[in-house]
CSV table of C-alpha atoms in Angstrom, one decimal:
chain,number,residue,atom,x,y,z
A,1,MET,CA,-54.9,-53.8,11.8
A,2,ARG,CA,-52.2,-56.2,10.7
A,3,HIS,CA,-53.2,-55.6,7.1
A,4,PHE,CA,-52.9,-51.9,7.7
A,5,PHE,CA,-49.3,-52.2,8.8
A,6,THR,CA,-48.5,-54.5,5.9
A,7,LEU,CA,-49.9,-51.8,3.6
A,8,ILE,CA,-47.7,-49.1,5.2
A,9,LEU,CA,-44.7,-51.3,4.7
A,10,PHE,CA,-45.3,-51.5,1.0
A,11,LEU,CA,-46.2,-47.9,0.5
A,12,PRO,CA,-42.6,-46.8,-0.2
A,13,LEU,CA,-42.6,-49.3,-3.1
A,14,LEU,CA,-45.4,-47.3,-4.8
A,15,ALA,CA,-43.3,-44.2,-4.7
A,16,LEU,CA,-40.4,-46.2,-6.1
A,17,ALA,CA,-42.4,-47.4,-9.0
A,18,ALA,CA,-43.5,-43.9,-10.0
A,19,GLU,CA,-40.3,-41.9,-9.5
A,20,GLU,CA,-37.3,-42.3,-7.3
A,21,GLU,CA,-38.4,-40.2,-4.3
A,22,TYR,CA,-36.3,-39.2,-1.4
A,23,THR,CA,-37.1,-37.1,1.7
A,24,MET,CA,-34.8,-34.9,3.6
A,25,GLN,CA,-35.4,-32.7,6.6
A,26,ILE,CA,-33.8,-29.5,7.8
A,27,LYS,CA,-33.5,-29.3,11.5
A,28,ASN,CA,-31.4,-26.8,13.5
A,29,HIS,CA,-29.9,-25.6,10.2
A,30,ARG,CA,-28.7,-29.1,9.3
A,31,PHE,CA,-29.8,-31.4,6.6
A,32,GLU,CA,-30.9,-34.9,7.6
A,33,PRO,CA,-29.8,-37.2,6.2
A,34,ALA,CA,-26.9,-35.0,5.1
A,35,GLU,CA,-25.6,-37.8,2.9
A,36,LEU,CA,-28.0,-39.3,0.5
A,37,THR,CA,-27.2,-42.2,-1.9
A,38,VAL,CA,-29.2,-42.3,-5.1
A,39,PRO,CA,-29.0,-44.5,-8.2
A,40,ALA,CA,-27.3,-43.2,-11.4
A,41,ASP,CA,-29.1,-42.3,-14.6
A,42,LYS,CA,-32.5,-41.8,-12.8
A,43,LYS,CA,-34.6,-38.9,-12.3
A,44,ILE,CA,-34.9,-38.1,-8.5
A,45,LYS,CA,-37.6,-36.3,-6.8
A,46,LEU,CA,-36.2,-34.8,-3.6
A,47,LEU,CA,-38.7,-33.7,-1.0
A,48,ILE,CA,-37.3,-31.3,1.6
A,49,GLU,CA,-39.1,-30.5,4.8
A,50,ASN,CA,-37.9,-27.5,6.8
A,51,LEU,CA,-38.6,-28.1,10.5
A,52,ASP,CA,-36.8,-24.8,11.4
A,53,ALA,CA,-38.8,-21.6,11.8
A,54,THR,CA,-36.5,-19.7,9.4
A,55,SER,CA,-36.1,-20.1,5.7
A,56,GLU,CA,-33.3,-22.0,4.0
A,57,GLU,CA,-32.0,-22.1,0.4
A,58,PHE,CA,-31.0,-25.4,-0.9
A,59,GLU,CA,-28.2,-24.7,-3.3
A,60,SER,CA,-25.8,-26.9,-5.3
A,61,HIS,CA,-23.5,-25.7,-8.0
A,62,GLU,CA,-22.7,-29.2,-9.0
A,63,LEU,CA,-26.4,-30.1,-9.3
A,64,ASN,CA,-27.2,-26.7,-10.7
A,65,ARG,CA,-30.1,-26.2,-8.3
A,66,GLU,CA,-31.3,-23.5,-6.0
A,67,LYS,CA,-34.5,-23.3,-4.1
A,68,VAL,CA,-35.9,-21.5,-1.1
A,69,ILE,CA,-37.6,-23.6,1.5
A,70,THR,CA,-39.6,-21.4,3.9
A,71,GLY,CA,-39.6,-21.9,7.6
A,72,ASN,CA,-41.8,-24.9,8.5
A,73,GLY,CA,-42.3,-25.3,4.8
A,74,LYS,CA,-41.8,-28.0,2.2
A,75,ALA,CA,-40.2,-28.0,-1.2
A,76,THR,CA,-39.8,-30.4,-4.2
A,77,ILE,CA,-36.7,-30.4,-6.2
A,78,TYR,CA,-36.1,-32.6,-9.2
A,79,ILE,CA,-32.5,-33.7,-9.8
A,80,GLY,CA,-30.8,-36.0,-12.3
A,81,PRO,CA,-30.5,-38.2,-14.2
A,82,LEU,CA,-27.0,-38.0,-12.8
A,83,SER,CA,-23.8,-39.8,-13.6
A,84,LEU,CA,-21.7,-41.5,-11.0
A,85,GLY,CA,-20.0,-39.2,-8.5
A,86,LYS,CA,-20.4,-37.0,-5.5
A,87,TYR,CA,-22.5,-33.9,-5.6
A,88,PRO,CA,-22.1,-31.5,-2.7
A,89,TYR,CA,-25.0,-29.2,-1.7
A,90,PHE,CA,-25.5,-26.6,1.1
A,91,GLY,CA,-28.0,-24.3,2.7
A,92,GLU,CA,-27.0,-20.9,1.6
A,93,PHE,CA,-28.6,-19.1,4.5
A,94,ASN,CA,-26.7,-21.2,7.1
A,95,ASP,CA,-23.7,-22.6,5.2
A,96,ALA,CA,-21.6,-23.1,8.3
A,97,THR,CA,-23.8,-26.1,9.4
A,98,ALA,CA,-26.2,-26.9,6.5
A,99,LYS,CA,-24.2,-28.9,4.1
A,100,GLY,CA,-24.3,-32.4,2.6
A,101,LEU,CA,-23.5,-34.7,-0.2
A,102,ILE,CA,-25.5,-36.6,-2.8
A,103,ILE,CA,-23.7,-39.7,-3.7
A,104,VAL,CA,-24.6,-41.3,-7.0
A,105,LYS,CA,-23.9,-45.0,-7.2
B,1,MET,CA,-21.0,-10.8,9.9
B,2,PHE,CA,-18.7,-11.3,6.8
B,3,GLY,CA,-20.7,-14.3,5.7
B,4,THR,CA,-24.0,-12.4,5.9
B,5,ALA,CA,-22.4,-9.4,4.0
B,6,VAL,CA,-21.3,-11.8,1.2
B,7,ILE,CA,-24.7,-13.5,0.8
B,8,VAL,CA,-26.6,-10.2,0.7
B,9,PHE,CA,-24.0,-8.7,-1.6
B,10,ARG,CA,-24.4,-11.5,-4.0
B,11,GLU,CA,-28.2,-11.0,-4.2
B,12,VAL,CA,-28.0,-7.2,-4.4
B,13,LEU,CA,-25.2,-7.2,-7.0
B,14,GLU,CA,-27.3,-9.0,-9.6
B,15,ALA,CA,-30.1,-6.5,-9.3
B,16,ALA,CA,-27.7,-3.6,-9.1
B,17,ILE,CA,-25.9,-4.6,-12.3
B,18,ILE,CA,-29.2,-4.9,-14.2
B,19,ILE,CA,-30.4,-1.5,-12.9
B,20,GLY,CA,-27.0,0.1,-13.7
B,21,ILE,CA,-27.1,-1.1,-17.3
B,22,VAL,CA,-30.7,-0.3,-17.9
B,23,ALA,CA,-30.5,3.1,-16.3
B,24,ALA,CA,-27.5,4.0,-18.5
B,25,ALA,CA,-29.2,2.6,-21.6
B,26,THR,CA,-32.2,4.8,-21.1
B,27,ARG,CA,-30.3,8.0,-20.3
B,28,ASP,CA,-32.3,10.0,-22.8
B,29,VAL,CA,-35.8,8.9,-21.8
B,30,PRO,CA,-37.7,11.8,-20.4
B,31,GLY,CA,-38.7,11.6,-16.7
B,32,ARG,CA,-36.4,8.6,-16.4
B,33,SER,CA,-35.5,9.0,-12.8
B,34,ARG,CA,-39.1,9.0,-11.6
B,35,TRP,CA,-39.6,5.7,-13.4
B,36,ILE,CA,-36.5,4.2,-11.9
B,37,GLY,CA,-37.6,5.3,-8.5
B,38,ALA,CA,-41.1,3.8,-9.0
B,39,GLY,CA,-39.5,0.6,-10.3
B,40,LEU,CA,-37.3,0.4,-7.1
B,41,LEU,CA,-40.2,1.1,-4.9
B,42,LEU,CA,-42.5,-1.4,-6.6
B,43,GLY,CA,-39.7,-4.0,-6.5
B,44,LEU,CA,-39.2,-3.6,-2.8
B,45,LEU,CA,-42.9,-3.8,-2.0
B,46,GLY,CA,-43.1,-6.8,-4.2
B,47,SER,CA,-40.1,-8.4,-2.5
B,48,ALA,CA,-41.8,-8.1,0.9
B,49,LEU,CA,-45.0,-9.5,-0.6
B,50,VAL,CA,-43.4,-12.4,-2.4
B,51,ALA,CA,-41.3,-13.2,0.7
B,52,SER,CA,-44.3,-13.4,2.9
B,53,PHE,CA,-46.1,-15.7,0.4
B,54,THR,CA,-43.1,-17.8,-0.5
B,55,SER,CA,-44.5,-21.0,1.0
B,56,GLN,CA,-47.9,-20.5,-0.8
B,57,ILE,CA,-46.1,-19.8,-4.1
B,58,SER,CA,-44.0,-22.9,-3.6
B,59,GLU,CA,-46.9,-25.1,-3.1
B,60,LEU,CA,-48.6,-24.1,-6.4
B,61,ALA,CA,-48.3,-26.4,-9.4
B,62,ASN,CA,-47.4,-29.5,-7.3
B,63,GLY,CA,-44.5,-27.9,-5.5
B,64,VAL,CA,-42.9,-26.2,-8.4
B,65,GLY,CA,-44.7,-22.8,-8.1
B,66,GLN,CA,-41.4,-21.0,-7.1
B,67,GLU,CA,-39.7,-22.2,-10.3
B,68,LEU,CA,-42.7,-21.2,-12.5
B,69,PHE,CA,-43.0,-17.8,-10.9
B,70,ASN,CA,-39.3,-17.1,-11.4
B,71,ALA,CA,-39.3,-18.4,-15.0
B,72,LEU,CA,-42.4,-16.2,-15.7
B,73,ILE,CA,-41.0,-13.0,-14.4
B,74,LEU,CA,-37.6,-13.6,-16.0
B,75,GLY,CA,-39.5,-14.2,-19.3
B,76,VAL,CA,-41.3,-10.8,-18.9
B,77,ALA,CA,-37.9,-9.1,-18.3
B,78,VAL,CA,-36.4,-10.8,-21.4
B,79,LEU,CA,-39.3,-9.5,-23.5
B,80,MET,CA,-39.0,-6.0,-22.1
B,81,LEU,CA,-35.2,-5.9,-22.7
B,82,ALA,CA,-35.7,-7.2,-26.2
B,83,TRP,CA,-38.3,-4.5,-26.9
B,84,HIS,CA,-35.9,-1.9,-25.5
B,85,ASN,CA,-33.0,-3.0,-27.7
B,86,ILE,CA,-35.0,-3.2,-30.9
B,87,TRP,CA,-36.5,0.2,-30.2
B,88,MET,CA,-33.1,1.7,-29.4
B,89,ALA,CA,-31.7,0.2,-32.6
B,90,SER,CA,-34.3,2.2,-34.6
B,91,HIS,CA,-34.2,5.4,-32.7
B,92,GLY,CA,-31.0,5.5,-30.6
B,93,LYS,CA,-28.8,7.0,-33.3
B,94,GLU,CA,-31.3,9.9,-33.8
B,95,LEU,CA,-31.5,10.6,-30.1
B,96,ALA,CA,-27.7,10.6,-29.9
B,97,ALA,CA,-27.3,13.0,-32.8
B,98,ASN,CA,-29.9,15.1,-31.1
B,99,ALA,CA,-31.9,15.0,-34.2
B,100,ARG,CA,-35.1,14.1,-32.5
B,101,ASN,CA,-38.6,14.9,-33.2
B,102,VAL,CA,-39.5,15.8,-29.7
B,103,GLY,CA,-43.1,14.8,-29.8
B,104,LYS,CA,-42.3,11.4,-31.1
B,105,ALA,CA,-39.4,10.9,-28.7
B,106,ILE,CA,-41.7,11.6,-25.8
B,107,HIS,CA,-44.3,9.2,-27.2
B,108,ASP,CA,-41.7,6.5,-27.6
B,109,GLY,CA,-40.3,7.5,-24.3
B,110,ALA,CA,-43.5,6.6,-22.6
B,111,SER,CA,-43.3,3.0,-23.7
B,112,GLU,CA,-39.6,3.0,-22.7
B,113,SER,CA,-40.7,4.1,-19.3
B,114,SER,CA,-42.7,1.0,-18.8
B,115,VAL,CA,-39.8,-1.1,-19.8
B,116,LEU,CA,-37.7,0.7,-17.3
B,117,LEU,CA,-40.3,0.3,-14.6
B,118,ALA,CA,-40.9,-3.4,-15.3
B,119,VAL,CA,-37.2,-4.5,-15.6
B,120,ILE,CA,-36.1,-2.6,-12.5
B,121,GLY,CA,-39.1,-3.8,-10.6
B,122,ILE,CA,-38.5,-7.4,-11.6
B,123,ALA,CA,-34.7,-7.3,-10.8
B,124,VAL,CA,-35.4,-5.9,-7.3
B,125,LEU,CA,-38.3,-8.3,-6.7
B,126,ARG,CA,-36.3,-11.4,-7.6
B,127,GLU,CA,-33.2,-10.7,-5.6
B,128,GLY,CA,-35.0,-8.7,-2.9
B,129,SER,CA,-37.4,-11.4,-1.9
B,130,GLU,CA,-34.6,-13.8,-1.1
B,131,THR,CA,-32.7,-11.1,0.8
B,132,VAL,CA,-35.8,-10.4,2.8
B,133,LEU,CA,-36.3,-14.0,3.7
B,134,PHE,CA,-32.6,-14.4,4.7
B,135,LEU,CA,-32.5,-11.2,6.8
B,136,TYR,CA,-35.8,-11.9,8.4
B,137,GLY,CA,-34.5,-15.3,9.5
B,138,ILE,CA,-31.6,-13.6,11.2
B,139,ALA,CA,-33.7,-10.9,12.7
B,140,THR,CA,-36.1,-13.3,14.3
B,141,SER,CA,-33.5,-15.8,15.5
B,142,ASP,CA,-32.4,-15.4,19.0
B,143,GLN,CA,-28.8,-16.2,18.3
B,144,VAL,CA,-26.3,-13.9,19.8
B,145,GLY,CA,-25.0,-11.2,17.6
B,146,ALA,CA,-28.1,-10.9,15.4
B,147,SER,CA,-27.5,-7.2,15.2
B,148,THR,CA,-23.9,-7.7,14.0
B,149,LEU,CA,-25.3,-10.0,11.4
B,150,MET,CA,-27.8,-7.3,10.3
B,151,LEU,CA,-25.0,-4.9,10.0
B,152,GLY,CA,-23.3,-7.4,7.7
B,153,GLY,CA,-26.5,-7.4,5.6
B,154,LEU,CA,-26.4,-3.6,5.4
B,155,ILE,CA,-22.8,-3.7,4.3
B,156,GLY,CA,-23.7,-6.2,1.6
B,157,ILE,CA,-26.6,-4.0,0.4
B,158,VAL,CA,-24.4,-0.8,0.3
B,159,THR,CA,-21.5,-2.6,-1.5
B,160,GLY,CA,-23.8,-4.2,-4.0
B,161,ILE,CA,-25.5,-0.8,-4.8
B,162,ALA,CA,-22.0,0.8,-5.0
B,163,VAL,CA,-20.9,-1.6,-7.7
B,164,GLY,CA,-24.1,-1.1,-9.7
B,165,TYR,CA,-23.7,2.7,-9.4
B,166,ALA,CA,-20.0,2.5,-10.5
B,167,LEU,CA,-21.1,0.5,-13.5
B,168,TYR,CA,-23.7,3.1,-14.4
B,169,LYS,CA,-21.3,6.0,-14.0
B,170,GLY,CA,-18.7,4.1,-16.0
B,171,LEU,CA,-21.1,3.5,-18.8
B,172,LEU,CA,-22.1,7.2,-19.0
B,173,ARG,CA,-18.5,8.0,-19.6
B,174,VAL,CA,-18.4,5.8,-22.7
B,175,PRO,CA,-18.1,8.2,-25.7
B,176,MET,CA,-21.4,8.8,-27.6
B,177,ARG,CA,-20.1,7.1,-30.7
B,178,TRP,CA,-19.9,3.8,-28.9
B,179,PHE,CA,-22.5,4.4,-26.2
B,180,PHE,CA,-25.5,2.8,-28.0
B,181,SER,CA,-23.5,-0.2,-29.3
B,182,ALA,CA,-22.0,-0.7,-25.8
B,183,THR,CA,-25.3,-0.5,-23.9
B,184,SER,CA,-27.2,-2.5,-26.5
B,185,LEU,CA,-24.6,-5.3,-26.3
B,186,LEU,CA,-24.8,-5.3,-22.5
B,187,VAL,CA,-28.7,-5.4,-22.6
B,188,LEU,CA,-28.6,-8.1,-25.2
B,189,LEU,CA,-26.3,-10.3,-23.1
B,190,LEU,CA,-28.4,-9.5,-20.0
B,191,ALA,CA,-31.5,-10.7,-21.7
B,192,ALA,CA,-29.8,-13.9,-23.0
B,193,GLY,CA,-28.5,-14.6,-19.5
B,194,MET,CA,-32.0,-14.2,-18.0
B,195,ALA,CA,-33.4,-16.5,-20.7
B,196,SER,CA,-30.8,-19.1,-19.6
B,197,GLN,CA,-31.9,-18.6,-16.0
B,198,ALA,CA,-35.5,-19.1,-16.9
B,199,ALA,CA,-34.6,-22.3,-18.6
B,200,HIS,CA,-32.8,-23.3,-15.4
B,201,TYR,CA,-35.9,-22.9,-13.4
B,202,LEU,CA,-38.1,-24.8,-15.9
B,203,ILE,CA,-35.6,-27.7,-15.9
B,204,GLN,CA,-35.6,-27.7,-12.1
B,205,ALA,CA,-39.4,-27.9,-12.2
B,206,ASP,CA,-39.0,-30.9,-14.5
B,207,LEU,CA,-41.1,-29.1,-17.2
B,208,ILE,CA,-38.5,-29.1,-20.0
B,209,PRO,CA,-35.6,-31.6,-20.6
B,210,ALA,CA,-32.1,-30.6,-19.5
B,211,LEU,CA,-30.5,-32.0,-22.7
B,212,ALA,CA,-27.1,-32.4,-21.0
B,213,THR,CA,-26.4,-32.2,-17.3
B,214,PRO,CA,-24.1,-30.4,-17.2
B,215,LEU,CA,-22.9,-29.3,-20.6
B,216,TRP,CA,-19.6,-28.3,-19.1
B,217,ASN,CA,-18.3,-27.8,-15.6
B,218,THR,CA,-15.9,-24.9,-15.0
B,219,SER,CA,-16.6,-24.8,-11.2
B,220,ALA,CA,-13.0,-25.5,-10.5
B,221,VAL,CA,-11.6,-22.9,-12.9
B,222,LEU,CA,-14.1,-20.1,-12.4
B,223,PRO,CA,-16.6,-20.8,-9.6
B,224,GLU,CA,-19.8,-18.9,-9.6
B,225,LYS,CA,-19.3,-17.9,-6.1
B,226,SER,CA,-16.0,-16.1,-6.8
B,227,ILE,CA,-16.1,-12.3,-7.5
B,228,PRO,CA,-15.3,-12.7,-11.2
B,229,GLY,CA,-17.8,-15.6,-11.4
B,230,MET,CA,-20.5,-13.5,-9.8
B,231,LEU,CA,-19.8,-10.5,-12.1
B,232,LEU,CA,-19.9,-12.7,-15.2
B,233,HIS,CA,-23.0,-14.4,-14.0
B,234,SER,CA,-24.8,-11.0,-13.6
B,235,LEU,CA,-23.4,-9.5,-16.8
B,236,ILE,CA,-23.5,-12.2,-19.4
B,237,GLY,CA,-25.3,-15.0,-17.6
B,238,TYR,CA,-22.2,-17.1,-16.9
B,239,ASP,CA,-23.1,-20.5,-15.4
B,240,ALA,CA,-20.3,-22.8,-14.2
B,241,SER,CA,-22.3,-26.0,-14.9
B,242,PRO,CA,-25.2,-25.2,-17.3
B,243,ALA,CA,-27.6,-27.7,-18.8
B,244,GLY,CA,-27.7,-28.0,-22.5
B,245,MET,CA,-31.2,-26.4,-22.7
B,246,GLN,CA,-29.9,-23.3,-21.0
B,247,LEU,CA,-27.5,-22.7,-23.8
B,248,VAL,CA,-30.3,-23.3,-26.3
B,249,PHE,CA,-32.4,-20.6,-24.6
B,250,TYR,CA,-29.4,-18.3,-24.4
B,251,VAL,CA,-28.4,-18.6,-28.1
B,252,VAL,CA,-32.0,-18.4,-29.3
B,253,THR,CA,-32.7,-15.2,-27.3
B,254,LEU,CA,-29.4,-13.7,-28.6
B,255,VAL,CA,-30.2,-14.5,-32.2
B,256,ILE,CA,-33.9,-13.3,-32.1
B,257,ILE,CA,-33.0,-10.0,-30.5
B,258,ALA,CA,-30.0,-9.4,-32.7
B,259,THR,CA,-32.0,-10.2,-35.8
B,260,GLY,CA,-34.8,-7.9,-34.6
B,261,MET,CA,-32.3,-5.1,-34.2
B,262,LYS,CA,-30.8,-5.6,-37.6
B,263,TRP,CA,-34.2,-5.9,-39.3
B,264,ILE,CA,-35.6,-2.7,-37.8
B,265,ASN,CA,-32.5,-0.9,-39.0
B,266,TYR,CA,-33.1,-2.0,-42.6
B,267,GLN,CA,-36.7,-0.9,-42.6
B,268,PRO,CA,-37.4,1.8,-45.2
B,269,SER,CA,-38.6,4.2,-42.6
B,270,GLY,CA,-39.5,7.6,-43.9
B,271,ASN,CA,-39.1,9.8,-40.8
B,272,LYS,CA,-35.8,8.5,-39.6
B,273,LEU,CA,-33.4,11.2,-40.6
B,274,GLU,CA,-35.6,13.8,-42.2
B,275,THR,CA,-36.5,15.3,-38.9
B,276,VAL,CA,-33.1,17.0,-38.6
């Protein structure tokens, strides 16, 4: 059992080795975490899980991305490689609450 | 309500502009309105279908099915518009001068009808499926004022269609001398803009390199969300922060179609003017 937990602990490293992977959730029309810090000049694989029953559209003019994530659905979005800076994004279908920032350091 | 109207307007506008231009450009195609109607109907049915299968489509191809689907139908639309423009370049002037061989015109008209059907169907399908998902979300949410929000959606739809219709009516008023050049140019830019959008989806799916991200950024001067930005986006494929590859797709499409139009005009065709 202890080995199992050790293995779980190291699992994220596997993902890191392949691609920089980040997970986000949508809950009550908000992104969690809303602010995400990612490294510069790297390709990022962003996994977004929508826990709401309604669809959302991840959109960012700065990142030049737009993708519909269905209610209780999942989506993969590739971003980058990005240069240093702050890249705002929002959920088009609920833009009053669903907004966030990708910070490239 | 205003927010809802704006979101729906943005989606509808893009489709309405495409339909306005294509409908004007095919004014002489026999039985045209039936094909436009069929395209609209198919597009709407398709929207509902795509909207209900969005999560399944998304999960295809390791989570980039949505991008592939969009790129694919945009590609089909680009091919259709290219075919239309090249055909028009060879026959448009005869049609305008009313020097048409009726049998041949109807024959060519038949293939033009399928262009009309496909392009309109695709335009409605793309923008419609997102609108359906958005409005469905509102309709099923139990937040107060859902009906007011739906009214906003309706206002957005009506306003979007009105702009497309105004564009169509405006184009029909263009004098015959310039009509074919004007509509051909608009269709050409429309096709190039769609090719750029297809590239955008392929980059998002990580299937082609971006080349430069972004090539330029004019979000501060002319944001895509502003009215002029939206109009330019729909008309000529304006993108406030495009990737380098998008420009490559844009220019290549522009050059290929323009070359095709020139080339077909220089063909030594026997029956071009002798049917007068």
